Coordinates of C-alpha atoms in Angstrom, one line a residue:
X1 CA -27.9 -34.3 -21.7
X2 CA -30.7 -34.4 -23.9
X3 CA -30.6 -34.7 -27.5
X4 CA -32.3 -31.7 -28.1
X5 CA -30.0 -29.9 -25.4
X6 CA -27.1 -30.8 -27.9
X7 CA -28.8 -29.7 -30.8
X8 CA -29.1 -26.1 -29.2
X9 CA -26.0 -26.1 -27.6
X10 CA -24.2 -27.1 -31.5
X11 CA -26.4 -24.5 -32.7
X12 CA -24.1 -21.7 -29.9
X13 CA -22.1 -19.1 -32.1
X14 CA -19.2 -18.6 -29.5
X15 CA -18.2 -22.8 -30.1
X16 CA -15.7 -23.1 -32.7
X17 CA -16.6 -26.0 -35.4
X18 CA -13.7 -28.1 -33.4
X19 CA -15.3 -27.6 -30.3
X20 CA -18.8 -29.0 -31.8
X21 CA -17.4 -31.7 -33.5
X22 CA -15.7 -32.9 -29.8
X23 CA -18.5 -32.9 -28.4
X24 CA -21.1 -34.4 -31.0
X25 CA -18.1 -37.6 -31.3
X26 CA -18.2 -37.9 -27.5
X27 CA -21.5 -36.7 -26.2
X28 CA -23.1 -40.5 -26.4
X29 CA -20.3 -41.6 -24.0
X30 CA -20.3 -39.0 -21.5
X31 CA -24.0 -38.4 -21.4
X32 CA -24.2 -42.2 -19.7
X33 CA -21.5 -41.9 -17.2
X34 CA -21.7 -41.3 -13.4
X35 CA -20.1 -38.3 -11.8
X36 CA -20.4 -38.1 -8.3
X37 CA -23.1 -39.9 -5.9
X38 CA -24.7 -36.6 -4.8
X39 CA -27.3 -35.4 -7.1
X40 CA -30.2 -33.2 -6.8
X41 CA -33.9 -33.5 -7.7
X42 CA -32.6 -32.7 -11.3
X43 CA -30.2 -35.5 -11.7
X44 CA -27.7 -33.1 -11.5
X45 CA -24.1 -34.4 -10.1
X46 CA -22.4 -32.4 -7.6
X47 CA -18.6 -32.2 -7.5
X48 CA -15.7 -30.4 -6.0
X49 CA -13.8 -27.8 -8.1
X50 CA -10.7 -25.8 -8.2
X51 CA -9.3 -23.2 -10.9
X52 CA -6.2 -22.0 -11.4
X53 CA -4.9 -18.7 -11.5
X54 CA -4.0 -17.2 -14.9
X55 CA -4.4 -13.2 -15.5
X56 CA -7.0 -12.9 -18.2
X57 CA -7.2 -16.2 -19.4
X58 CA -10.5 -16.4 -17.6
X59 CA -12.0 -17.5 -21.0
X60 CA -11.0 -20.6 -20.8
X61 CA -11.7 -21.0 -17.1
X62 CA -15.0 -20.0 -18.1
X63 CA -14.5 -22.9 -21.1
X64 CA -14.3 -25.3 -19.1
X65 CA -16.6 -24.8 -16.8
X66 CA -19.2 -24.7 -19.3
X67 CA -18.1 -28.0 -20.6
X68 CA -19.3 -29.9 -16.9
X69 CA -22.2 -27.8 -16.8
X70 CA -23.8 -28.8 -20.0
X71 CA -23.2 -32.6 -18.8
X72 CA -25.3 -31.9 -15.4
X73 CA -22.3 -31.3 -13.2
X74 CA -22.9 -28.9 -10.1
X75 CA -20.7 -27.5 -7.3
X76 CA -20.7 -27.5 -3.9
X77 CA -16.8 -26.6 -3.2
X78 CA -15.5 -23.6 -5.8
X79 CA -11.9 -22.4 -4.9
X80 CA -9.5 -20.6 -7.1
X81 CA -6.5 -17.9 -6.9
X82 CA -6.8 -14.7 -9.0
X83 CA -8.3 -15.5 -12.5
X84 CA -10.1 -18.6 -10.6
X85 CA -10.8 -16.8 -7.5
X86 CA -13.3 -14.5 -10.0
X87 CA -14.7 -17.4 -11.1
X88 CA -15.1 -19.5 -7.8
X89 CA -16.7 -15.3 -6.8
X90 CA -19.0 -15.5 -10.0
X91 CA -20.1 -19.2 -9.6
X92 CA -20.9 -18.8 -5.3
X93 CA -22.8 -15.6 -6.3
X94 CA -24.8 -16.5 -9.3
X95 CA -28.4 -17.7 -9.7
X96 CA -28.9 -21.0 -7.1
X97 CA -26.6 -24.1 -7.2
X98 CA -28.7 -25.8 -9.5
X99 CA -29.0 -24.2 -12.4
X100 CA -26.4 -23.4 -15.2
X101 CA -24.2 -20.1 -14.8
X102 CA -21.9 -20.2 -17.1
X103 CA -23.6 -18.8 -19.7
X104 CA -24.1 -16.0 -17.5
X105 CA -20.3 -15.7 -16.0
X106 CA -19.3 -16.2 -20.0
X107 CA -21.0 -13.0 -20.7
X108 CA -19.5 -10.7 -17.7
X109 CA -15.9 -11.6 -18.6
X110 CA -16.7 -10.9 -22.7
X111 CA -17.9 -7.9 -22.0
X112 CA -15.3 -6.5 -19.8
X113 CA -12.9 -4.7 -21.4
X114 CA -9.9 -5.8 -19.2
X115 CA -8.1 -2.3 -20.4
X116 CA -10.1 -0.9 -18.4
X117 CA -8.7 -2.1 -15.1
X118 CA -5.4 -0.9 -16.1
X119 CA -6.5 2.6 -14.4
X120 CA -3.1 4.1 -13.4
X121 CA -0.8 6.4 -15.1
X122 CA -1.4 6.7 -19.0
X123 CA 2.5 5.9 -19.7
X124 CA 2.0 2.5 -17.8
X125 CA -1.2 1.4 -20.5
X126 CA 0.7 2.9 -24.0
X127 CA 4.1 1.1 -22.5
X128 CA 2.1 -2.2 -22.0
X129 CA 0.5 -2.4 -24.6
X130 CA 3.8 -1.4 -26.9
X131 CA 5.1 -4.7 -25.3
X132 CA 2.4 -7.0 -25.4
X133 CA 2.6 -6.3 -29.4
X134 CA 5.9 -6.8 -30.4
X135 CA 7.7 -9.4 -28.2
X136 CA 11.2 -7.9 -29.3
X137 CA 9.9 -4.6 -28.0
X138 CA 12.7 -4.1 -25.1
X139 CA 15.3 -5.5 -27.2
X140 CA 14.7 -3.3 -30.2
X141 CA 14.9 -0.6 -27.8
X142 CA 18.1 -1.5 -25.8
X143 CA 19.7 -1.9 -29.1
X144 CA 18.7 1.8 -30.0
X145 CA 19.4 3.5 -27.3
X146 CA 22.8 1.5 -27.5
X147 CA 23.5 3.0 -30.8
X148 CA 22.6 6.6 -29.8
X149 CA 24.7 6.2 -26.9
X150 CA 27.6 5.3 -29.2
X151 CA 27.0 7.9 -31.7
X152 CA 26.9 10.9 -28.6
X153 CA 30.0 9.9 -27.3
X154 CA 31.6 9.8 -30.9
X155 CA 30.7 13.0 -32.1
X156 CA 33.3 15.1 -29.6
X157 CA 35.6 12.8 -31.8
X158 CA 34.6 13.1 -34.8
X159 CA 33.7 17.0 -35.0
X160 CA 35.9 19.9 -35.3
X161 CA 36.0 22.2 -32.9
X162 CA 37.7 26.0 -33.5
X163 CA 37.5 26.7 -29.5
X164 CA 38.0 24.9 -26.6
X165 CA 34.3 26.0 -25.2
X166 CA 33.3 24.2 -28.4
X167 CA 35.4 20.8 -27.5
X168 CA 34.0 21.1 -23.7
X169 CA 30.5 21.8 -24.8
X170 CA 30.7 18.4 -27.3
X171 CA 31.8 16.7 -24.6
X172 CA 28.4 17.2 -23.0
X173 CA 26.5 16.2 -25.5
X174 CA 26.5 12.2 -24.7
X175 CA 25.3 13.2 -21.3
X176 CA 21.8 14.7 -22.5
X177 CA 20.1 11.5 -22.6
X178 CA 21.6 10.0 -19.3
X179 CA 20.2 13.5 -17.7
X180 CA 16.7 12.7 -19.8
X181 CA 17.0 8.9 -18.3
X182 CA 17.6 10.3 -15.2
X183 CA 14.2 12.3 -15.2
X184 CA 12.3 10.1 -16.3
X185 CA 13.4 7.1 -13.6
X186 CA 12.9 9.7 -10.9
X187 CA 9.2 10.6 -12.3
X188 CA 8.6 6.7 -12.6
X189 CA 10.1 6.2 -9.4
X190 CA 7.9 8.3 -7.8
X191 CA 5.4 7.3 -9.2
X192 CA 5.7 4.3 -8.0
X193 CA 6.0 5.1 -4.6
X194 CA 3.3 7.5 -4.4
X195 CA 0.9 4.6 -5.4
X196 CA 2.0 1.8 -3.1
X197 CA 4.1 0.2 -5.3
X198 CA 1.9 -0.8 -8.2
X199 CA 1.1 0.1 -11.4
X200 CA -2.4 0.4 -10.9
X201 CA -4.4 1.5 -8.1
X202 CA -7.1 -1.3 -9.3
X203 CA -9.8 0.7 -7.8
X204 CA -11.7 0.0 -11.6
X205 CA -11.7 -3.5 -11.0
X206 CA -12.9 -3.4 -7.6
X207 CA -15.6 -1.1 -8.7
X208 CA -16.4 -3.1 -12.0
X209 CA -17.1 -6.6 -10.0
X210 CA -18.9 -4.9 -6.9
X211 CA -21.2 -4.0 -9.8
X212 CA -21.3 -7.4 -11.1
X213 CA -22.1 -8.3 -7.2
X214 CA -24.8 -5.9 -6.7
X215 CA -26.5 -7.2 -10.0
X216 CA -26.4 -10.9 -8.3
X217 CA -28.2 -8.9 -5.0
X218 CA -25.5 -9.5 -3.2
X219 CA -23.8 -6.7 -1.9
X220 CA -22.3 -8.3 1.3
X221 CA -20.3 -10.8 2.4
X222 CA -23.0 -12.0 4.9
X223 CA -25.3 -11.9 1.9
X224 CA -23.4 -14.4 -0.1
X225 CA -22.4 -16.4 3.3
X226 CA -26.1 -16.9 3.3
X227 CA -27.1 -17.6 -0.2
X228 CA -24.3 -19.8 -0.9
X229 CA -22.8 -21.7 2.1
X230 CA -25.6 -24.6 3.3
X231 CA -25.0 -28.0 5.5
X232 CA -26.1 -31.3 5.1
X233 CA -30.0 -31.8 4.8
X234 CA -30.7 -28.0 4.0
X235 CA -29.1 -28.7 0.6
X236 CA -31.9 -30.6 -0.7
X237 CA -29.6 -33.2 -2.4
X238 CA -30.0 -37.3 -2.7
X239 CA -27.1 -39.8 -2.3
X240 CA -27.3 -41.7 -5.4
X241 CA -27.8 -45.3 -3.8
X242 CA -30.2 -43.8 -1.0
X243 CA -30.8 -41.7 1.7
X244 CA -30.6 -44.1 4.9
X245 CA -27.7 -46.6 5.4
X246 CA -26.8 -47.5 2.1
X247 CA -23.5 -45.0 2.1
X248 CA -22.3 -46.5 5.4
X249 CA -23.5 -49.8 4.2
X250 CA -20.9 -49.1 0.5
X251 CA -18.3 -47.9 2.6
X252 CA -18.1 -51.1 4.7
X253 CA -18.5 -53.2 1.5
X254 CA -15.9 -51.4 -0.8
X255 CA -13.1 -50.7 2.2
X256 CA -13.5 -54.9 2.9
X257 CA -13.2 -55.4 -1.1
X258 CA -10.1 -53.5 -0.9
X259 CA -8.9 -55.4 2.2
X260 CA -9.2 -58.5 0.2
X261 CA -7.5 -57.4 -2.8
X262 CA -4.7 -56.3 -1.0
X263 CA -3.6 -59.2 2.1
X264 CA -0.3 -59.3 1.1
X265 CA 0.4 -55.0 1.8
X266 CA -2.3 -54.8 4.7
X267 CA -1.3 -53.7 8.3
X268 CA -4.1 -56.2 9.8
X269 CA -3.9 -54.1 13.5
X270 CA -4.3 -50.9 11.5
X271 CA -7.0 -51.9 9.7
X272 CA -8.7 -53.8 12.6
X273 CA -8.9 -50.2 14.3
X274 CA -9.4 -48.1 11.0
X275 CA -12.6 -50.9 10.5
X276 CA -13.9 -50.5 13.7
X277 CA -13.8 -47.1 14.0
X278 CA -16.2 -46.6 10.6
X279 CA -18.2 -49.7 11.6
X280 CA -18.8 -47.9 14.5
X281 CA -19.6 -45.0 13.6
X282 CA -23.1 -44.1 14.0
X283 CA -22.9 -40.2 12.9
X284 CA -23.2 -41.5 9.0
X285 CA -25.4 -44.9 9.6
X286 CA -28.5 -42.6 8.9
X287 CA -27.3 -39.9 7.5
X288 CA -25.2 -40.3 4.2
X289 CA -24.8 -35.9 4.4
X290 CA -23.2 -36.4 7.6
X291 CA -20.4 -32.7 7.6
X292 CA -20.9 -32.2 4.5
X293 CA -21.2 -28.4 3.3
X294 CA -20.9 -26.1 0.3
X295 CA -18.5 -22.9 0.4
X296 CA -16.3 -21.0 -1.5
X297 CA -13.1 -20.3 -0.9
X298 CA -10.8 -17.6 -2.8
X299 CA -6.8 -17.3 -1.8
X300 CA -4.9 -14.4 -1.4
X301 CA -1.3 -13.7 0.5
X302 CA -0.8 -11.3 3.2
X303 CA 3.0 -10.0 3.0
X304 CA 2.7 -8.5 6.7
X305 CA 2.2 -11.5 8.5
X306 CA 3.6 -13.5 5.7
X307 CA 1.1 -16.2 5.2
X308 CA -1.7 -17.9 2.7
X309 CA -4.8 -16.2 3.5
X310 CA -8.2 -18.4 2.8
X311 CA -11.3 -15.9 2.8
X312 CA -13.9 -16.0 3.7
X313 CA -12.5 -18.6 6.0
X314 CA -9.9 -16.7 7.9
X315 CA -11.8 -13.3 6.8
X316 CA -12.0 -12.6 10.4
X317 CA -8.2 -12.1 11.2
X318 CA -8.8 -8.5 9.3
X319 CA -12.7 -7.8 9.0
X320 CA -14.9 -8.1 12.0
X321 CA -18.7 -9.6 12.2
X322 CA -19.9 -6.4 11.7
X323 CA -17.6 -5.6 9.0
X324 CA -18.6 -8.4 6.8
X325 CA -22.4 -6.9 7.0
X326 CA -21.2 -4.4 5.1
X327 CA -18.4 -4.9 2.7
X328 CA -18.6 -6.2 -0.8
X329 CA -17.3 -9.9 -1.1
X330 CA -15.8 -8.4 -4.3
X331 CA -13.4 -7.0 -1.7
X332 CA -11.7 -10.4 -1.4
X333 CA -11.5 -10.8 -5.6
X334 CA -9.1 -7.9 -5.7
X335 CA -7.3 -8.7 -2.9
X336 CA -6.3 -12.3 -4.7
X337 CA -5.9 -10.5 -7.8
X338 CA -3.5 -8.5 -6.8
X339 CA -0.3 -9.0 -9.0
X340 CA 2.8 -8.2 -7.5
X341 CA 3.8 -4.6 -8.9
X342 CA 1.4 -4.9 -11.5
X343 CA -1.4 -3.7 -9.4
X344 CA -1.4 -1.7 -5.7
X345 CA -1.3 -4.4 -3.2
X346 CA -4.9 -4.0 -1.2
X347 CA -4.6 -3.4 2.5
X348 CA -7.1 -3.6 5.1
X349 CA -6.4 -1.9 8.6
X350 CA -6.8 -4.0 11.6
X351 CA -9.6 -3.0 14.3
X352 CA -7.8 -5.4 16.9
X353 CA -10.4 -3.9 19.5
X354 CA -13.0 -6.4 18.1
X355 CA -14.3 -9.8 19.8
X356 CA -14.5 -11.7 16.4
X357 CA -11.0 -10.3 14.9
X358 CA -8.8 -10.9 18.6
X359 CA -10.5 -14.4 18.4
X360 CA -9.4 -15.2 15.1
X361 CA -6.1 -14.1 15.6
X362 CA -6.3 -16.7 18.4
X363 CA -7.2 -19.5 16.8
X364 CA -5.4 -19.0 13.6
X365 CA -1.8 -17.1 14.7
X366 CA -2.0 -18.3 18.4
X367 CA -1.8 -14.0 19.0
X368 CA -2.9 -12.0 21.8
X369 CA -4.2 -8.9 21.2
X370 CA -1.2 -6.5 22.1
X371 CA 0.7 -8.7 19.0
X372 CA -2.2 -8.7 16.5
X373 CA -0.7 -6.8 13.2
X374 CA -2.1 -3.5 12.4
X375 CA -2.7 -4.0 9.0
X376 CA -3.4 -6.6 6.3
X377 CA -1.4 -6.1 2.8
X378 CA -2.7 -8.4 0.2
X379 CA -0.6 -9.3 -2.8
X380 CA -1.5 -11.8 -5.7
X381 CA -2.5 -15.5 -3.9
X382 CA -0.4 -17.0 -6.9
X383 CA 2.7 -16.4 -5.3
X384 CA 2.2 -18.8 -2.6
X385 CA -0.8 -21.1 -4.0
X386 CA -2.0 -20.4 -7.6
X387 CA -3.4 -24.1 -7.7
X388 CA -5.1 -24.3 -4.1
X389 CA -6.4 -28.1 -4.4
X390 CA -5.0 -28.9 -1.1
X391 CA -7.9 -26.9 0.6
X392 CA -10.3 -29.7 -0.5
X393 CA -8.0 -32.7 0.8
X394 CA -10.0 -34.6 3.7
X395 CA -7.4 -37.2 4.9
X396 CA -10.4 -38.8 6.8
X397 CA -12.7 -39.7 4.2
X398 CA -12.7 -43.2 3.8
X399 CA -15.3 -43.3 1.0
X400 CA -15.9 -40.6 -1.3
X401 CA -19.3 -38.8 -1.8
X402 CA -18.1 -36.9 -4.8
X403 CA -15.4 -36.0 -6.9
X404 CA -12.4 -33.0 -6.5
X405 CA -11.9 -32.1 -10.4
X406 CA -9.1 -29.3 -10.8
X407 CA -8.2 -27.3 -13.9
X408 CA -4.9 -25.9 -14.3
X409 CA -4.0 -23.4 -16.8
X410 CA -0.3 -23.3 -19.1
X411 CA 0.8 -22.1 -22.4
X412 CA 3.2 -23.6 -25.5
X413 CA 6.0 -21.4 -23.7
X414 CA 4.9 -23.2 -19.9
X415 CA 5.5 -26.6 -21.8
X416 CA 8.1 -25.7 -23.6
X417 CA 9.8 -25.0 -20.1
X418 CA 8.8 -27.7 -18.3
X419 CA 10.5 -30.2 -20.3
X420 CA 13.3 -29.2 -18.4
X421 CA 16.6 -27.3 -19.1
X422 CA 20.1 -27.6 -19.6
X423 CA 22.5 -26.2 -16.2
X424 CA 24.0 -23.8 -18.7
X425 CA 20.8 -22.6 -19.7
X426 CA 19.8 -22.1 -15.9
X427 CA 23.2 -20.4 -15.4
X428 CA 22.9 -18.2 -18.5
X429 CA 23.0 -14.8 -16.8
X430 CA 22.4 -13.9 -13.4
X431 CA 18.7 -12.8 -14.5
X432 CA 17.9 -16.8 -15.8
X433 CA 19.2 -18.1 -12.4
X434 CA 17.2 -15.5 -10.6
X435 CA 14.0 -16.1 -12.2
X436 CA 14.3 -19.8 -12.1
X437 CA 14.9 -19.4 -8.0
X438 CA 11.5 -17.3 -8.4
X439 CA 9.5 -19.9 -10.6
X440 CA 10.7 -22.7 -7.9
X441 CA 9.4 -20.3 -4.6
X442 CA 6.1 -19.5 -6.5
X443 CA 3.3 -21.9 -6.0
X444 CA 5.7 -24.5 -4.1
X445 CA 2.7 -25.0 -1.5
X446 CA 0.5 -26.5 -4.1
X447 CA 3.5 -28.1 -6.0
X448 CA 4.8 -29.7 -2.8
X449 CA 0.9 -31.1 -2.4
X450 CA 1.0 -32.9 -5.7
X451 CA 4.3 -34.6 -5.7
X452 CA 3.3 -35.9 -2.9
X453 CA -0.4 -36.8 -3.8
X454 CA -0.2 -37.6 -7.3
X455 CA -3.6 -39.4 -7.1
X456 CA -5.1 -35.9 -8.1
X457 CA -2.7 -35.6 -11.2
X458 CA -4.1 -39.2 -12.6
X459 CA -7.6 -38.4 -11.5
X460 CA -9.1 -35.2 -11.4
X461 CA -6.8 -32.5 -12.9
X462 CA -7.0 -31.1 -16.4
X463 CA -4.5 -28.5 -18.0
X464 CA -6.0 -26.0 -20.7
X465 CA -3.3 -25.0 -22.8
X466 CA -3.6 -21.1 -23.4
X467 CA -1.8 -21.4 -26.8
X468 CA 0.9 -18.2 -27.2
X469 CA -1.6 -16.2 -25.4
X470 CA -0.2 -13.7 -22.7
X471 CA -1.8 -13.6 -19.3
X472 CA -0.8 -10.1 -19.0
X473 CA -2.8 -9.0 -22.6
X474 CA -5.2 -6.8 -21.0
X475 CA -6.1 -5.8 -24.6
X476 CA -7.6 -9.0 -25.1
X477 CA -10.0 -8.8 -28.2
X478 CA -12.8 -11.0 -27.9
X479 CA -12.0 -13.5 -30.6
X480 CA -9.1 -14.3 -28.6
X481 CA -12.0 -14.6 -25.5
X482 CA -13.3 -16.9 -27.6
X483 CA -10.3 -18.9 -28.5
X484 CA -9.4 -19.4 -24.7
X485 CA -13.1 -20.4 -24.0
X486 CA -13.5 -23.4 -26.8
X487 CA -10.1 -24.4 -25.3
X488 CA -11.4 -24.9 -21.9
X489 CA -14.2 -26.0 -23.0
X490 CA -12.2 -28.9 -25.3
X491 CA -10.3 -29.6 -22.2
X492 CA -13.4 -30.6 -20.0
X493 CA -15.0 -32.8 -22.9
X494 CA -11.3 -35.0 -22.8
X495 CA -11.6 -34.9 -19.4
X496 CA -15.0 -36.1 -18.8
X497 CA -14.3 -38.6 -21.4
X498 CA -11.6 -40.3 -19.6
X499 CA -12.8 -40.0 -16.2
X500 CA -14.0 -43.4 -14.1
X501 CA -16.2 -42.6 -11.1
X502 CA -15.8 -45.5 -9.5
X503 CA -11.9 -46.0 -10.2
X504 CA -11.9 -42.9 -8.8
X505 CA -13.8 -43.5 -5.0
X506 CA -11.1 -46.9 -5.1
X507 CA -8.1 -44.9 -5.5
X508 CA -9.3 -42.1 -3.2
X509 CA -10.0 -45.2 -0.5
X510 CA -6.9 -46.5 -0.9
X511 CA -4.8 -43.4 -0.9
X512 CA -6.8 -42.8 2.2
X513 CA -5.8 -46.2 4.3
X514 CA -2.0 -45.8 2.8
X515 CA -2.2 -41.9 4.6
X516 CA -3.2 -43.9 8.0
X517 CA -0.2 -46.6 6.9
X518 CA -3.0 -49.4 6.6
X519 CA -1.9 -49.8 3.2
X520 CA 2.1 -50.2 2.9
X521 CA 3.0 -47.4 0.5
X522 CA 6.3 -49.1 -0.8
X523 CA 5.0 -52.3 -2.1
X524 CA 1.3 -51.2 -3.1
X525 CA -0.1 -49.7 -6.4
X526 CA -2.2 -47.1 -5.2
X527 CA -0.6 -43.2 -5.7
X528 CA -0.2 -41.2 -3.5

């Protein structure tokens, strides 16, 4: 970064005086580091990224992705789950890879109001937003409606009555607001059903970030296919030591360095095979871009047949070709956004008739035709994989061309609760033990990922804590927009502080060779 890139970007009203103060103390250090050996005519460095799934904490998705794009950082992998799957959306779909978009992407979300997508029932919205601003809302409630209870059934007690139609008719009386209850449970209940169990129909944010999609020119899948997802050569971009031999020539040097640093734990026949195979290996002698590729990736769950659903990558288990020529990409935002109750699930029938959809369903299900399911029903891709970093795991590289950087999104309550608890706190009341069985189901697919490859927790994940924020405050004002984004944006400064690129490409190496059991994992240093 340039000075006088700083001095505009100190000179940016959204960043807090905290924010610019970060970033003028570590700005001289970060500006010389190395990133990723992929760069463009620029000098821009070109990464891997993935963003967590958070409700409207967008901001400080948004945050933090500003904070690597001042510093010359580019994408070439987005994924991301809800929150981050409108990001990873935004970021595929705006301007070209080079340039700087979140700026742009900073001024959608501030100017949505996220009311707005809250389109069902007016009850639902008041009831919301009654809770959302006063967190003892239910309890204060209970408590009064546990009082007027008490003071029904007393007053058949506690009144004369001159006739016995009098006594009977008191006797009634407690039973007015059960009957009122009742009404309004069937009404709600209805309700619910009538709109496919959710809330909201969520046909306002559909609409809202087709919009935003149609503003970018894209207004099809295919479109955005085009624009965004490139291969090797047709991505214009330089490896950092040269464009001819010089990565295979690294990789050789760096895997024997490792070799040498580590006789004692080295499998020699595994290594004499691994070694050959790469020295061999004529595919990246001249070409250091050898299958490498941008894309996007967004991740939603299909509750019919029950699995993690990567689009546009398995898009043709429920769209066809054709299909995709003509439906908005924003189609696959709202099906990851899809929150459980919150929102209608989206659904999208099955034309098992088509070449490209009874194709997919054989290569990704192993389904004939007669078995392919009629219909896809999309819930929130949190509740399998909120954090989908596994989708960028290559167990076969064996020297890294660029970086996977992850941000992860949690609030003081979050790390409050992961210190841990107490077996009488999880046993409390059947509803504790209940929702702890649901916090341990949700997200296990990327939580079973990391505990077994910490390497990405030491290396390239950074948390953004949220603060007491709510992810369900969809009456977000937009100094607390602003609050989330200088958060995010703190987060990526620490981040990029701390991070060593070539420490990095060693411990992905090694991880690598201990995943083929070159390295033995029990008496080595390297992390899984």
């Amino acid at each position: 970064m340039k000075p006088e890139t700083l001095q505009s970007i100190l000179e940016e009203n959204t960043l807090s005086t905290v924010s610019k103060e970060k970033l003028q103390a570590l700005y001289t250090n970060i500006s010389g580091k190395e990133f990723s050996d992929l760069l463009d005519a620029n000098g821009n460095q070109y990464v891997e990224f993935v963003q967590e799934g958070g409700g409207v904490w967008g901001s400080a998705l948004v945050g933090y992705l500003y904070g690597l794009e001042i510093f010359g950082i580019r994408f070439l992998k987005v994924a991301g789950t809800s929150a981050g799957a409108i990001n990873t959306m935004l970021i595929a779909a705006c301007k070209t890879k080079e340039e700087q978009k979140s700026d742009v992407i900073k001024e959608i979300l501030f100017n949505w109001n996220f009311a707005d997508f809250m389109d069902g029932k007016p009850y639902v919205r008041t009831t919301v937003h009654s809770i959302l601003n006063n967190k003892n809302f239910i309890k204060i409630n209970s408590i009064l409606a546990i009082v007027l209870m008490i003071i029904l059934v007393a007053i058949p007690f506690i009144t004369p009555s001159e006739t016995t139609l009098r006594a009977k008719l008191l006797f009634l009386v407690p039973l007015i607001p059960v009957l009122i209850a009742l009404i309004c449970f069937k009404k709600f209940y209805n309700d619910f059903r009538k709109h496919n169990s959710g809330l909201n129909p969520g046909n306002a944010f559909l609409n809202q970030m087709t919009e935003v999609m149609n503003g970018f020119g894209i207004k099809t899948v295919a479109e955005l296919n085009e624009k965004f997802v490139q291969k090797e050569h047709k991505m214009n971009l330089d490896y950092r030591y040269g464009n001819q031999q010089e990565y295979y020539n690294n990789a050789l040097q760096n895997i024997e360095e490792i070799r040498e640093n580590n006789k004692k734990h080295i499998d020699e026949t595994r290594y004499k095979i691994f070694y050959e195979s790469i020295a061999n290996n004529n595919y990246y002698k001249d070409n250091p871009f050898y299958q490498l590729k941008s894309e996007y990736i967004v991740v939603t769950t299909d509750i019919n047949a029950k699995i993690k659903v990567e689009l546009p990558t398995m898009a043709n288990l429920y769209w066809s070709e054709e299909e995709l020529k003509h439906i908005s990409p924003a189609e696959f935002v709202r099906a990851s956004m899809s929150v459980p109750f919150f929102f209608e699930p989206f659904q999208k029938t099955i034309n098992k008739n088509d070449d490209s959809v009874k194709y997919a369903w054989k290569f990704w299900m192993n389904t004939e035709k007669e078995n392919i399911y009629p219909v896809g029903v999309f819930i929130d891709g949190g509740s399998i994989s909120n954090f989908p970093i596994d989708l960028f795991h290559d167990s076969e590289v064996f020297y890294p061309r660029m970086p996977l950087f992850g941000v992860q999104l949690t609030s003081n309550s979050d790390l409050a609760s992961d210190k841990g608890k107490t077996s009488e706190q999880i046993m409390k009341t059947p509803f504790s033990y209940a929702g702890n069985i649901i916090n341990t189901m949700q997200g296990f697919n990327d939580k079973s990922f990391l505990t077994k490859h910490t390497f990405y927790h030491l290396y390239s994940i950074q948390s953004v804590n949220c603060g007491d924020s709510s992810w369900l405050n969809f009456f977000m004002k937009r100094e607390e927009k602003e609050d989330l984004f200088n958060r995010g944006f703190q987060a990526a400064l620490d981040f990029l502080n701390q991070f060593d690129w070539q420490k990095y490409k060693c411990e992905r190496m090694m991880l690598s060779m201990k995943e083929k059991k070159i390295l033995k994992e029990e008496d080595t240093k390297t992390v899984g």
